[in-house]
Structures are given as C-alpha cells and as structure tokens.
Amino acid sequence: MPSLVKSLQAASAALAAIVPLASAVPAGFYPRNVTGPSKPKVILDNDWSTAGFITFLLPLASDWDVLGVVSDTADSWALQTGLHALATLEVGNLSCIPVYKGSDYPLIQTEERFQAWEAVHGVLPWEGVFAAKNLTYEAEGNDPTSGNPDRISRAAFFEGFPNTTFASDTNAANFMVEQVKKYPGEVSIYSGGALTNIALAVRMDPDFAKNAKELVIMGGYIDVNLLQTSGSVMQADLNSDINLIVDPEAAKIALTADFPNITIAGNVANQVQSTQDFLDEVYEVKNVYSELMYNYYGTTFPFWDETAAAIILDPSIVKNSTEFYLDVDVAYASPSYGNIHAYQEALAPPNVRTVNYVTEIDGAKLKSMIKKAVQYPKTCAQL
Ligand SMILES: *[C@@H]1O[C@H](CO)[C@@H](O)[C@H](O)[C@H]1NC(C)=O
Ligand SMILES: *[C@@H]1O[C@H](CO)[C@@H](O)[C@H](O)[C@H]1NC(C)=O
Ligand SMILES: *[C@@H]1O[C@H](CO)[C@@H](O)[C@H](O)[C@H]1NC(C)=O
Ligand SMILES: *[C@@H]1O[C@H](CO)[C@@H](O)[C@H](O)[C@H]1NC(C)=O
Ligand SMILES: *[C@@H]1O[C@H](CO)[C@@H](O)[C@H](O)[C@H]1NC(C)=O
Ligand SMILES: *[C@@H]1O[C@H](CO)[C@@H](O)[C@H](O)[C@H]1NC(C)=O
C-alpha cells in the first residue's frame, strides 16, 4: 500500500509541474517537493479547531517539514478535530499536508467512567470531549462531546467544511511509526492534545520513541491546586489538565517512554495571553488565517499550543526550565488522576525518566513568531 501511494505521489508530482490541481489526484494527496534540501521534521498531533491552525503555520514559517498532521480526541472527538485540520489546511492551500484521523477513544477512559470519577472527585471546569452530549449546544456552533464519536457538528466549521479527505494509506499511530523508521533521529513529535496516538505508536514499535528526535507536549500542570480555589472558575479552567485527563494511561505511556528528549509546556503555556491589541495587530495584514484568528481565537485563553510549538522550533525561546523525573497518576480513585507528579532522582519510582519542564519563555518572541506565521503563511506551492 505505501508503495502504491508513493507511485501515486510521484505520478502526481509530474502532473503538478503542469497543472496545479490534477483532478486524478485524491484529495489530501497533492504532491510536495521532496527533492529539496532536508529540513527539520515534525508530526503534529492535536485536537484541531477553527482557530487551531497557528500550530501548523509556525513550523512552516520556520521552514520545517510538517510530515503530517494527526487528530486526537481531547476537546472533541478525533473525527471532528481531524475535519477541522483538513478544513483549516484547505483554506490556506495547504492540503498537500496529509491528515490522519487518530484513535476515536482513549485507551481506557470513557464518558461514563469520566463522569463517574467527577461524581466522586468534583467536576472539572472544562470537561473536553466528555462533557455531557448536548445537541442544542452543538447546533449553536460547538464541537460534539460524548455520545457517538462518529458524530459531526457541521455548525462548528466556521472555517468551512472540508472538501478534502483523510489520508487512508494507514492509521495515525502507524503513520508516526513509519515516518520515524524512515527518518530515524530526525522526527520531532508534537502533541497539543491527548497522548492516545503517541502511546499506541510507543506500544506498537519498541524502537519508535528512541528513534524519534523528541516529544514536546502542551499540558502537564504542576502545583496549581491553590490556583483552582483562589480565583474564578475560569482561573481553575486555565489550570486544569484536560489533555492528560482525557487519557491518563496514554499520558503515562508516552511520558515514560524512551524518547531522547521530552519537553513539557505545562504551567508556562499560561504565560502569554491572547489580547485584543495583539489580534488587531496581526489582522493589520489581511488573509484567510489572520481573519479566522481575528474572529475566532478570542481573548479568553493564552497561547497554549503555540507555546509548545514555538519551543520545538526555537529552543532559545526558553528563558528558564527545570528537569525532574515525571510520572502520571493513573489511580482512578485519586483526585489527581491524570495529573503529573514530579520526583527528584533519589525518590523516584521505577520506570520513570527525566523530562525538561519549561517554566518561562520569551513572550515577546512567541508573539513575533505567531505574527509572522499568520500574516505571511506559506502555501503548498512554497513547501
Ligand atoms: C524543489 O526544491 C529544490 C531545492 O530547493 C528547487 O531547486 C526546485 O526548484 C524545487 N522544485 C519545484 C518543482 O518546486
Ligand atoms: C469546500 O467547498 C465549499 C463549496 O465551494 C465551500 O463553501 C467551503 O468553504 C469549502 N471548504 C473549505 C474548508 O474551504
Ligand atoms: C489558493 O489557491 C487559489 C487558486 O490558485 C487562489 O485563488 C487562492 O488565492 C489561494 N489562497 C491562498 C490563501 O493562498
Ligand atoms: C444545552 O445547551 C443549551 C444551549 O447552550 C443550554 O441552554 C442548556 O442549558 C444545555 N443543557 C444542559 C442540560 O446543559
Ligand atoms: C532537550 O530539549 C530542551 C528543551 O528544548 C533543550 O533545552 C535541551 O537542550 C534538549 N536536550 C537534548 C539532549 O537535546
Ligand atoms: C528559574 O526558576 C527558578 C525556580 O522558579 C528560580 O529559582 C530561578 O531564579 C529562575 N532563574 C532565572 C534565571 O530566572
């Protein structure tokens, strides 16, 4: 199957030199220039949304090769978040980047299990995909939660519903395994959502983690319990770890695997807030992405996923960080189920490893990276 895809891509590469969009080429498989100099490579796994595209514009702006985009179930189901990835790539003529739909379900977590845990330990301010199903809320333009993972809420596609389709040569986890085999030591794995697909890849291939270049994630807050009580519910929301809690077992597998380097953008992801002034500034240059950002990014949330992406692209953005042994609490009976726990070497349990925990970044630099990426996005013709 992969060789069929390759010859299809080679054939369409020849065609593309003459016609920009050959009608014989299936959607999502437009050819890319693979003869150019080798660029740093990244696979982006995220729970994509209408305004989630900055995390793929950033690596493209830094001249990285985005080998592919993977969707996961975290804020909504992997189908809906993957369709957002397809749509937000399409609006910018970036459909040459393949999108793989990730696992529908976390490894163990389910709606019933999650809600039963909340009944014992307290409700999370943001429940992500496991918020109770509410079709009225979905019809108002929100992504689907709970119920059937195949459910699509078209009203949530403010960017347009995609006309392209998921890559179908393999599944998301195996795509990551194959790319790491193809480019050993070169592929950065980015996760801005739950770690389900990455855990599956780790378990499928014992060499996957050690042959990747690194794993960089958004999520993994630490010592924020007081902040969950001493401010508004929104402050608690900004300090709760939905990415890990949606799939605690996957988080433990991924964050204890033998990646050469693991970097966590947890608390630091709250450092740089989206503001109206900044949205206005970016919108001074008008294009499809600056318009979507202006209309849909909002000023409620900080640049969470963008912070983790920027750390991959330019590690000099890190102003302060620490290193510790990390584990993820997978005890269902625990109020910190799905939260990380840090240890010093002398006290760490077996089978955990050290991670880099970023505590401060250069916020002005992050904003200038975002501004450049959104104002002057690349298209497939320039990749
Ligand atoms: C592919 O990239 C190489 C090196 O950057 C360049 O010389 C060549 O013109 C590119 N080919 C196409 C079809 O864009
Ligand atoms: C797909 O095509 C339809 C019809 O042309 C258009 O309305 C829609 O915006 C397109 N979707 C995207 C994501 O561009
Ligand atoms: C995408 O390509 C079409 C057709 O070439 C062009 O009209 C449109 O302006 C491009 N859009 C972007 C965002 O580059
Ligand atoms: C469902 O969503 C609607 C619209 O946002 C809201 O008014 C209603 O209270 C929600 N229902 C439940 C049970 O939360
Ligand atoms: C691991 O990543 C961190 C953060 O980007 C960086 O400071 C460190 O140099 C990296 N270590 C190795 C061994 O690559
Ligand atoms: C880095 O963070 C640690 C812990 O918060 C702090 O003690 C230290 O002063 C910081 N270093 C710099 C250079 O800001």
XYZ file of C-alpha atoms and ligand atoms in Angstrom:
467
model
C 0.000 0.000 0.000
C 2.660 2.615 0.861
C 4.423 1.936 -2.450
C 1.147 2.466 -4.293
C 0.811 5.803 -2.517
C 4.404 6.677 -3.375
C 3.966 5.955 -7.054
C 0.711 7.887 -6.980
C 2.571 10.786 -5.416
C 5.407 10.519 -7.929
C 2.947 10.446 -10.816
C 1.050 13.402 -9.475
C 4.312 15.270 -8.836
C 4.996 15.130 -12.554
C 1.460 16.312 -13.268
C 1.624 19.084 -10.712
C 4.511 20.678 -12.567
C 1.996 21.385 -15.331
C -1.392 21.684 -13.608
C -1.681 22.911 -10.026
C -4.553 20.586 -9.025
C -4.693 17.441 -11.093
C -8.229 16.052 -10.883
C -6.909 12.464 -10.833
C -5.187 13.076 -7.501
C -7.268 12.106 -4.481
C -7.937 14.927 -2.053
C -5.263 15.281 0.589
C -2.548 13.703 -1.553
C -1.221 16.631 -3.516
C 2.489 16.156 -4.124
C 5.202 18.031 -2.341
C 8.715 18.882 -3.417
C 10.792 16.098 -1.905
C 13.971 16.861 -3.850
C 14.857 19.984 -1.873
C 17.378 20.139 0.975
C 16.451 18.176 4.071
C 14.558 20.235 6.627
C 13.865 19.528 10.292
C 10.770 17.348 10.519
C 7.736 17.353 12.771
C 4.477 15.444 13.126
C 1.719 17.467 14.757
C -0.877 15.622 16.859
C -3.673 17.835 18.149
C -7.367 18.286 18.835
C -7.745 20.773 15.982
C -10.366 23.509 15.898
C -11.384 26.542 13.804
C -8.592 28.667 15.315
C -6.053 25.889 15.919
C -4.053 26.389 12.716
C -1.268 28.521 14.205
C 0.462 25.353 15.398
C 0.951 24.219 11.789
C 1.677 27.700 10.430
C 4.513 28.140 12.962
C 6.670 25.212 11.755
C 6.000 26.101 8.125
C 7.099 29.691 8.794
C 10.305 28.332 10.353
C 10.892 26.268 7.202
C 10.227 22.944 8.902
C 8.781 19.982 7.079
C 5.387 19.087 8.546
C 5.371 15.385 7.625
C 1.763 15.056 8.610
C -0.996 16.134 10.899
C -2.764 13.745 13.260
C -6.031 14.334 15.099
C -6.840 13.182 18.590
C -9.797 13.021 20.900
C -9.431 15.614 23.660
C -11.631 18.718 23.372
C -13.878 16.807 20.938
C -13.794 13.511 19.047
C -10.869 12.732 16.709
C -13.156 12.750 13.663
C -14.392 16.291 14.293
C -10.942 17.603 15.247
C -9.412 15.911 12.184
C -12.026 17.505 9.925
C -11.032 20.871 11.420
C -7.413 20.076 10.492
C -8.424 19.262 6.897
C -10.559 22.399 6.659
C -8.022 24.808 8.119
C -5.306 23.397 5.844
C -7.614 23.655 2.836
C -8.480 27.326 3.319
C -4.776 28.181 3.028
C -3.947 25.875 0.099
C -2.062 23.554 2.430
C -3.861 20.315 1.565
C -0.576 18.754 0.437
C -0.008 18.041 4.146
C -1.699 14.697 4.902
C -4.123 14.431 7.828
C -4.548 11.142 9.685
C -7.584 10.668 11.891
C -6.430 9.417 15.264
C -7.966 6.954 17.673
C -11.608 7.683 18.464
C -11.363 6.552 22.069
C -8.732 6.999 24.747
C -7.082 3.758 25.880
C -9.444 3.213 28.819
C -11.320 6.417 29.605
C -14.973 6.649 28.551
C -17.758 9.149 29.052
C -19.355 7.026 31.786
C -16.095 6.407 33.593
C -15.096 10.074 33.402
C -18.451 11.317 34.664
C -18.465 8.757 37.490
C -14.998 9.969 38.508
C -16.335 13.550 38.570
C -19.256 12.478 40.746
C -16.725 11.349 43.363
C -13.886 13.862 42.976
C -15.581 17.014 41.725
C -16.446 18.489 38.354
C -13.743 19.804 36.036
C -14.248 23.370 34.822
C -13.547 22.156 31.255
C -14.646 18.600 30.564
C -13.474 18.412 26.964
C -14.912 15.554 24.911
C -16.529 14.040 28.000
C -18.876 16.936 28.700
C -22.437 15.624 28.521
C -23.831 15.418 24.993
C -25.969 18.483 24.198
C -27.310 18.708 20.648
C -28.672 22.218 21.225
C -25.204 23.388 22.220
C -23.671 21.659 19.175
C -26.212 23.259 16.852
C -25.057 26.646 18.198
C -21.622 26.012 16.682
C -19.814 23.869 19.232
C -17.848 20.687 18.628
C -19.523 17.416 19.680
C -18.910 15.913 23.109
C -19.755 12.435 24.442
C -22.198 10.113 22.650
C -21.192 8.708 19.278
C -17.596 9.557 18.230
C -18.715 9.482 14.573
C -20.998 12.443 15.157
C -20.036 15.582 13.212
C -21.224 19.052 14.164
C -21.173 20.997 10.891
C -22.236 24.179 12.666
C -18.782 24.323 14.291
C -16.944 24.691 10.950
C -16.703 28.475 10.840
C -13.698 27.998 8.538
C -15.828 25.978 6.066
C -16.473 22.251 5.924
C -13.559 20.410 4.280
C -13.707 19.199 0.697
C -10.580 17.092 1.193
C -10.353 13.697 2.879
C -8.210 11.943 5.463
C -5.135 10.078 4.313
C -6.161 6.430 4.183
C -2.953 4.514 3.450
C -2.571 3.683 7.146
C -3.742 4.740 10.608
C -2.427 7.650 12.651
C -0.246 5.689 15.067
C 1.300 3.622 12.287
C 1.915 6.752 10.228
C 4.075 8.062 13.065
C 5.864 4.715 13.376
C 6.576 4.636 9.634
C 7.864 8.197 9.481
C 10.228 7.647 12.414
C 11.516 4.472 10.703
C 12.039 6.432 7.505
C 13.877 9.329 9.211
C 15.490 7.872 12.351
C 16.584 10.507 14.866
C 15.020 13.317 12.848
C 11.323 13.496 13.677
C 10.020 15.740 16.450
C 6.665 14.587 17.790
C 4.396 17.400 18.922
C 1.262 16.875 20.978
C -1.217 19.625 21.799
C -3.989 17.228 22.784
C -4.348 13.812 24.407
C -1.483 11.343 24.035
C -3.516 8.346 22.812
C -1.994 8.015 19.321
C 1.527 8.528 20.631
C 1.037 5.859 23.309
C -0.254 3.476 20.623
C 2.832 4.163 18.493
C 5.085 3.612 21.536
C 3.452 0.248 22.251
C 3.331 -0.860 18.587
C 7.021 -0.371 17.937
C 9.605 -0.664 20.727
C 12.013 1.479 18.664
C 9.555 4.299 17.929
C 10.284 6.528 20.944
C 14.054 6.080 20.965
C 14.333 6.685 17.225
C 12.201 9.821 17.278
C 14.074 13.060 17.930
C 11.956 14.278 20.831
C 8.464 14.592 22.253
C 7.144 18.039 23.115
C 3.715 18.409 24.670
C 1.286 21.045 25.827
C -0.154 20.035 29.188
C 1.234 18.753 32.460
C 0.442 21.440 35.028
C 2.058 21.187 38.409
C 1.299 22.709 41.821
C -1.801 24.532 40.620
C -4.315 23.249 43.155
C -4.337 26.541 45.079
C -5.000 28.423 41.832
C -8.050 26.223 41.329
C -9.572 27.571 44.547
C -8.385 31.164 44.818
C -9.828 32.705 41.681
C -12.699 32.363 39.248
C -13.850 29.116 37.684
C -12.040 30.347 34.541
C -8.800 30.568 36.508
C -9.378 26.950 37.564
C -10.078 26.092 33.914
C -6.741 27.585 32.860
C -5.098 25.368 35.452
C -6.756 22.045 34.727
C -5.156 19.453 32.553
C -7.754 18.174 30.095
C -5.168 16.882 27.599
C -3.802 14.414 30.123
C -7.052 13.677 31.964
C -8.881 12.596 28.802
C -6.364 9.750 28.551
C -4.253 9.392 31.714
C -2.970 5.918 30.811
C -1.741 7.099 27.404
C -0.068 10.097 29.046
C 1.808 7.741 31.366
C 2.930 5.507 28.487
C 4.079 8.422 26.325
C 5.771 10.442 29.071
C 7.738 7.489 30.439
C 8.839 6.186 27.007
C 12.472 6.424 25.908
C 12.292 9.465 23.633
C 15.783 11.031 23.552
C 14.210 14.191 24.941
C 10.806 15.023 26.420
C 9.818 18.644 26.940
C 6.708 19.707 28.815
C 4.954 23.038 28.266
C 2.608 22.950 31.257
C 2.278 25.984 33.531
C 4.335 28.051 31.058
C 1.586 27.622 28.467
C -0.409 30.133 30.517
C 2.287 32.801 30.339
C 1.311 34.614 27.133
C -2.325 35.672 26.970
C -4.189 36.425 23.741
C -5.271 40.082 23.829
C -7.418 42.256 21.583
C -4.425 44.506 20.879
C -2.452 41.551 19.588
C -5.359 40.214 17.499
C -5.725 43.716 15.984
C -2.002 43.879 15.276
C -1.938 40.519 13.486
C -5.060 41.476 11.494
C -3.264 44.521 10.043
C -2.264 42.092 7.296
C -5.423 40.551 5.832
C -5.519 36.932 4.730
C -7.687 33.910 5.398
C -5.755 32.963 8.568
C -5.451 36.428 10.088
C -9.195 36.799 9.564
C -10.003 33.457 11.226
C -7.674 34.334 14.109
C -9.219 37.794 14.478
C -12.748 36.387 14.501
C -12.333 33.132 16.407
C -9.170 32.994 18.530
C -10.686 35.139 21.251
C -9.020 36.693 24.288
C -10.076 34.184 26.934
C -7.189 31.786 26.528
C -3.405 32.033 26.479
C -1.343 30.718 23.551
C -1.204 27.193 24.962
C -0.476 25.008 21.945
C 1.519 27.738 20.206
C 3.885 27.922 23.205
C 4.726 24.215 22.912
C 5.156 24.509 19.123
C 7.492 27.504 19.455
C 9.680 25.603 21.939
C 10.289 22.898 19.312
C 11.140 25.372 16.585
C 13.362 27.685 18.576
C 14.594 26.283 21.910
C 16.249 29.664 22.583
C 12.747 30.931 23.385
C 13.080 29.055 26.708
C 14.169 31.503 29.428
C 14.004 29.114 32.348
C 13.362 25.433 32.790
C 13.967 22.626 35.216
C 14.403 18.878 34.955
C 12.776 16.168 37.041
C 11.558 12.589 36.976
C 7.936 12.542 35.917
C 5.086 10.129 36.431
C 1.384 10.414 35.635
C -1.179 9.485 38.272
C -3.233 6.620 36.807
C -5.081 5.699 40.005
C -8.761 6.087 39.115
C -9.601 6.534 42.802
C -7.301 9.558 43.038
C -8.429 13.198 42.812
C -5.265 13.846 40.792
C -5.980 11.044 38.281
C -4.416 12.237 35.033
C -2.136 14.823 36.646
C 1.641 14.656 36.608
C 3.814 14.099 39.656
C 7.455 15.219 39.874
C 10.312 13.468 41.682
C 13.983 14.000 42.340
C 16.246 11.097 41.377
C 16.721 9.692 44.883
C 12.965 9.380 45.437
C 11.641 8.445 42.005
C 9.688 5.218 41.485
C 10.948 2.677 38.916
C 10.239 3.058 35.211
C 10.110 6.834 35.088
C 12.562 9.182 33.385
C 13.605 12.810 33.393
C 11.807 15.459 31.390
C 12.565 19.116 30.677
C 9.929 21.244 32.337
C 9.844 24.733 30.859
C 8.928 27.428 33.386
C 9.428 30.637 31.419
C 9.625 31.645 27.772
C 10.396 34.858 25.918
C 6.796 36.022 25.436
C 7.653 38.818 23.004
C 9.444 36.320 20.806
C 6.460 33.942 20.843
C 4.181 36.770 19.735
C 6.506 37.819 16.943
C 6.695 34.204 15.719
C 2.886 33.933 15.738
C 2.502 37.267 13.973
C 4.888 36.374 11.167
C 3.399 32.877 10.722
C -0.192 34.132 10.499
C 0.464 37.255 8.445
C 2.628 35.521 5.845
C 1.503 31.886 5.696
C 3.156 29.554 3.218
C 1.093 27.532 0.759
C 1.902 24.131 -0.757
C 3.433 25.842 -3.753
C 6.186 27.155 -1.443
C 6.892 23.967 0.532
C 12.380 21.716 -5.264
O 13.357 22.214 -4.352
C 14.618 22.437 -4.945
C 15.629 22.851 -3.876
O 15.081 23.814 -3.021
C 14.470 23.522 -6.036
O 15.709 23.741 -6.660
C 13.445 23.055 -7.052
O 13.219 24.090 -7.979
C 12.125 22.695 -6.374
N 11.225 22.116 -7.373
C 9.956 22.508 -7.507
C 9.134 21.789 -8.547
O 9.453 23.393 -6.809
C -15.471 23.481 0.392
O -16.173 23.894 -0.755
C -17.378 24.626 -0.482
C -18.072 24.879 -1.808
O -17.192 25.532 -2.667
C -17.036 25.905 0.254
O -18.224 26.585 0.621
C -16.277 25.568 1.528
O -15.874 26.753 2.166
C -15.057 24.735 1.186
N -14.391 24.348 2.410
C -13.218 24.843 2.799
C -12.665 24.361 4.099
O -12.593 25.654 2.163
C -5.359 29.222 -3.084
O -5.268 28.930 -4.454
C -6.298 29.550 -5.222
C -6.194 29.015 -6.635
O -4.873 29.121 -7.111
C -6.150 31.063 -5.135
O -7.179 31.692 -5.841
C -6.230 31.470 -3.667
O -5.982 32.844 -3.542
C -5.218 30.709 -2.835
N -5.444 31.009 -1.444
C -4.470 31.240 -0.584
C -4.864 31.514 0.831
O -3.300 31.239 -0.907
C -27.571 22.575 26.399
O -27.143 23.723 25.682
C -28.064 24.779 25.712
C -27.572 25.832 24.730
O -26.259 26.260 25.057
C -28.205 25.282 27.130
O -29.120 26.336 27.182
C -28.674 24.138 28.008
O -28.690 24.542 29.368
C -27.757 22.930 27.859
N -28.369 21.799 28.523
C -27.768 21.182 29.539
C -28.512 20.023 30.114
O -26.699 21.549 29.974
C 16.013 18.814 25.142
O 15.090 19.865 24.936
C 15.361 21.026 25.742
C 14.229 21.989 25.552
O 14.030 22.278 24.199
C 16.703 21.597 25.366
O 16.996 22.688 26.199
C 17.775 20.525 25.543
O 18.995 21.016 25.071
C 17.410 19.263 24.784
N 18.368 18.237 25.135
C 18.903 17.430 24.237
C 19.816 16.383 24.752
O 18.649 17.525 23.034
C 14.399 29.869 37.233
O 13.330 29.390 38.020
C 13.741 29.033 39.334
C 12.564 28.362 40.009
O 11.420 29.145 39.869
C 14.224 30.273 40.068
O 14.656 29.906 41.351
C 15.359 30.872 39.290
O 15.730 32.090 39.882
C 14.964 31.131 37.846
N 16.117 31.546 37.088
C 16.087 32.594 36.295
C 17.356 32.863 35.528
O 15.101 33.309 36.169
